[in-house]
Every structure is written in structure tokens, then in C-alpha cells.
Amino acid sequence: RKEVEQDPGPFNVPEGATVAFNCTYSNSASQSFFWYRQDCRKEPKLLMSVYSSGNEDGRFTAQLNRASQYISLLIRDSKLSDSATYLCVVNRWMNRDDKIIFGKGTRLHILP
Amino acid sequence: SQTIHQWPATLVQPVGSPLSLECTVEGTSNPNLYWYRQAAGRGLQLLFYSVGIGQISSEVPQNLSASRPQDRQFILSSKKLLLSDSGFYLCAWNNDTGELFFGEGSRLTVL
């Protein structure tokens, strides 16, 4: 089983709709979690950190479920500019090293 | 504020030629530095990371090498490129908060 798994998509969603996708992780020792956004042929950029209590930033909501070992990203009132690949990132300490594990990403297409 | 610069942005190299990609970080000291590769349609693969000058950890054995001659400089090299080395190379840095910040990437095509 891969350490971080995401549905690759693509998710084709009409503009204005709400879309959500999950990311599962296999190592219960994982400590911090992030969502990154990557536009085509560009570098990934941090979208938001994911806190245990959940957090919201405008139209974006991220949640963590430690019991089931997944994180989620919800996008409300989706815009054309939300089209991108969303990468799930899990961070943990192992043998005094900081291990950062990326999912392969979920592609999102917002349709006009 | 912190910035990360990576160059060249694009390069086309013949098989067997050498490679040197450079990355510098400004506005912070003693950052953790990373080199990732992203092949077409694939996820990010960690190649090297460094927690300090001269300290390099390799994640994947291959014909690439990395060096950190200065605190905020990270270099990715190869003596002889292979076709399979084509990809999008990303330098990144972080501190103890864990959030990674990426350079704009170097797109390498090996012919």
C-alpha cells in the first residue's frame, strides 16, 4: 500500500459547484498535513495546512480524520481558476529525519 | 521575506552530456533543501535532501548527484545524462514548520 494515496481524477465539475476529494495515508505516526496546488507546468504552491480541528480559508475547507487516516479538501463555489492538480502532503519524523511524502495529485477541471 | 531561485528554467541536452542545475535561497539561514523530479504525468520523486552544508542524503540511487557548497546553495549534477533523466526538476526549502516552498522549476529534455 502506498504511503499517501489520492484519486487521480480528473474531476470535471461545473463552475459554481462544490467539490471534495480525500487523501489517505498509511502511517499513523504522520504528524502534519498540507494541501498544495500545482498548475500545469508550474511548481507546486502551498494551498493550506491541515489542522486537527479543521480549518477554512475562504472557499476552501480542509479537514483531518486521524482515526480513519485521511485528509480532505472541500472547494465551494468553484471558479474556473480552481482548475489545477491538488497534491496531498504528509509529513512525519522518522529516525530524526523529516520525511515529506507527496501524493500523486488529483486533477480538477472546472467547466464553464 | 524568503525567496528561492532556480536556473536554468529550460534546457535541452543530448544523451551523455553533463548537467548542472542551481538553486539558491534568500532570506533565511540553515534551511533544509530538497531536489525533486516530476516526470510527465507522474508524482514528485524526492532525489536529494540536505540539512546543512556538505550534508546530502540520497533517496534514489541513480546517475545524479547533489552538493551544497554554501548554506543557501544547492546544486544538482550529472556527469552523463540518460534519456530517463528528462523531467521537471524542482528545488525546495523548508524550516521546522514543515511547509515546503518550491522554486519555479527546471524543465530538462534529454534527446
PDB file of C-alpha atoms in Angstrom, chain A residues 97-99, chain B residues 33-35 46-52 54-62 64-68 74 76:
ATOM      1  CA  ASP A  97      14.754  12.867   9.651  1.00  0.00           C
ATOM      2  CA  ASP A  98      11.832  14.866   8.427  1.00  0.00           C
ATOM      3  CA  LYS A  99      10.021  12.722   5.843  1.00  0.00           C
TER       4      LYS A  99
ATOM      5  CA  LEU B  33      16.993  21.917   0.925  1.00  0.00           C
ATOM      6  CA  TYR B  34      15.486  19.405  -1.463  1.00  0.00           C
ATOM      7  CA  TRP B  35      15.687  18.310  -5.091  1.00  0.00           C
ATOM      8  CA  LEU B  46      12.466  13.074  -3.906  1.00  0.00           C
ATOM      9  CA  LEU B  47      16.031  12.843  -5.213  1.00  0.00           C
ATOM     10  CA  PHE B  48      18.180  14.500  -2.551  1.00  0.00           C
ATOM     11  CA  TYR B  49      17.807  16.493   0.616  1.00  0.00           C
ATOM     12  CA  SER B  50      20.240  18.399   2.772  1.00  0.00           C
ATOM     13  CA  VAL B  51      20.033  19.617   6.346  1.00  0.00           C
ATOM     14  CA  GLY B  52      23.305  21.563   6.226  1.00  0.00           C
ATOM     15  CA  GLY B  54      28.067  19.319   2.895  1.00  0.00           C
ATOM     16  CA  GLN B  55      25.283  17.065   4.245  1.00  0.00           C
ATOM     17  CA  ILE B  56      23.483  15.295   1.423  1.00  0.00           C
ATOM     18  CA  SER B  57      21.085  12.380   1.663  1.00  0.00           C
ATOM     19  CA  SER B  58      20.159  10.468  -1.458  1.00  0.00           C
ATOM     20  CA  GLU B  59      16.758   8.886  -1.753  1.00  0.00           C
ATOM     21  CA  VAL B  60      17.108   7.140  -5.088  1.00  0.00           C
ATOM     22  CA  PRO B  61      20.336   5.645  -6.490  1.00  0.00           C
ATOM     23  CA  GLN B  62      20.939   6.938  -9.997  1.00  0.00           C
ATOM     24  CA  LEU B  64      22.622  12.169 -10.410  1.00  0.00           C
ATOM     25  CA  SER B  65      24.475  13.821  -7.538  1.00  0.00           C
ATOM     26  CA  ALA B  66      23.911  16.857  -5.362  1.00  0.00           C
ATOM     27  CA  SER B  67      26.153  19.262  -3.500  1.00  0.00           C
ATOM     28  CA  ARG B  68      25.643  22.031  -1.007  1.00  0.00           C
ATOM     29  CA  PHE B  74      22.056  23.525  -3.651  1.00  0.00           C
ATOM     30  CA  LEU B  76      22.120  19.051  -8.856  1.00  0.00           C
TER      31      LEU B  76
END
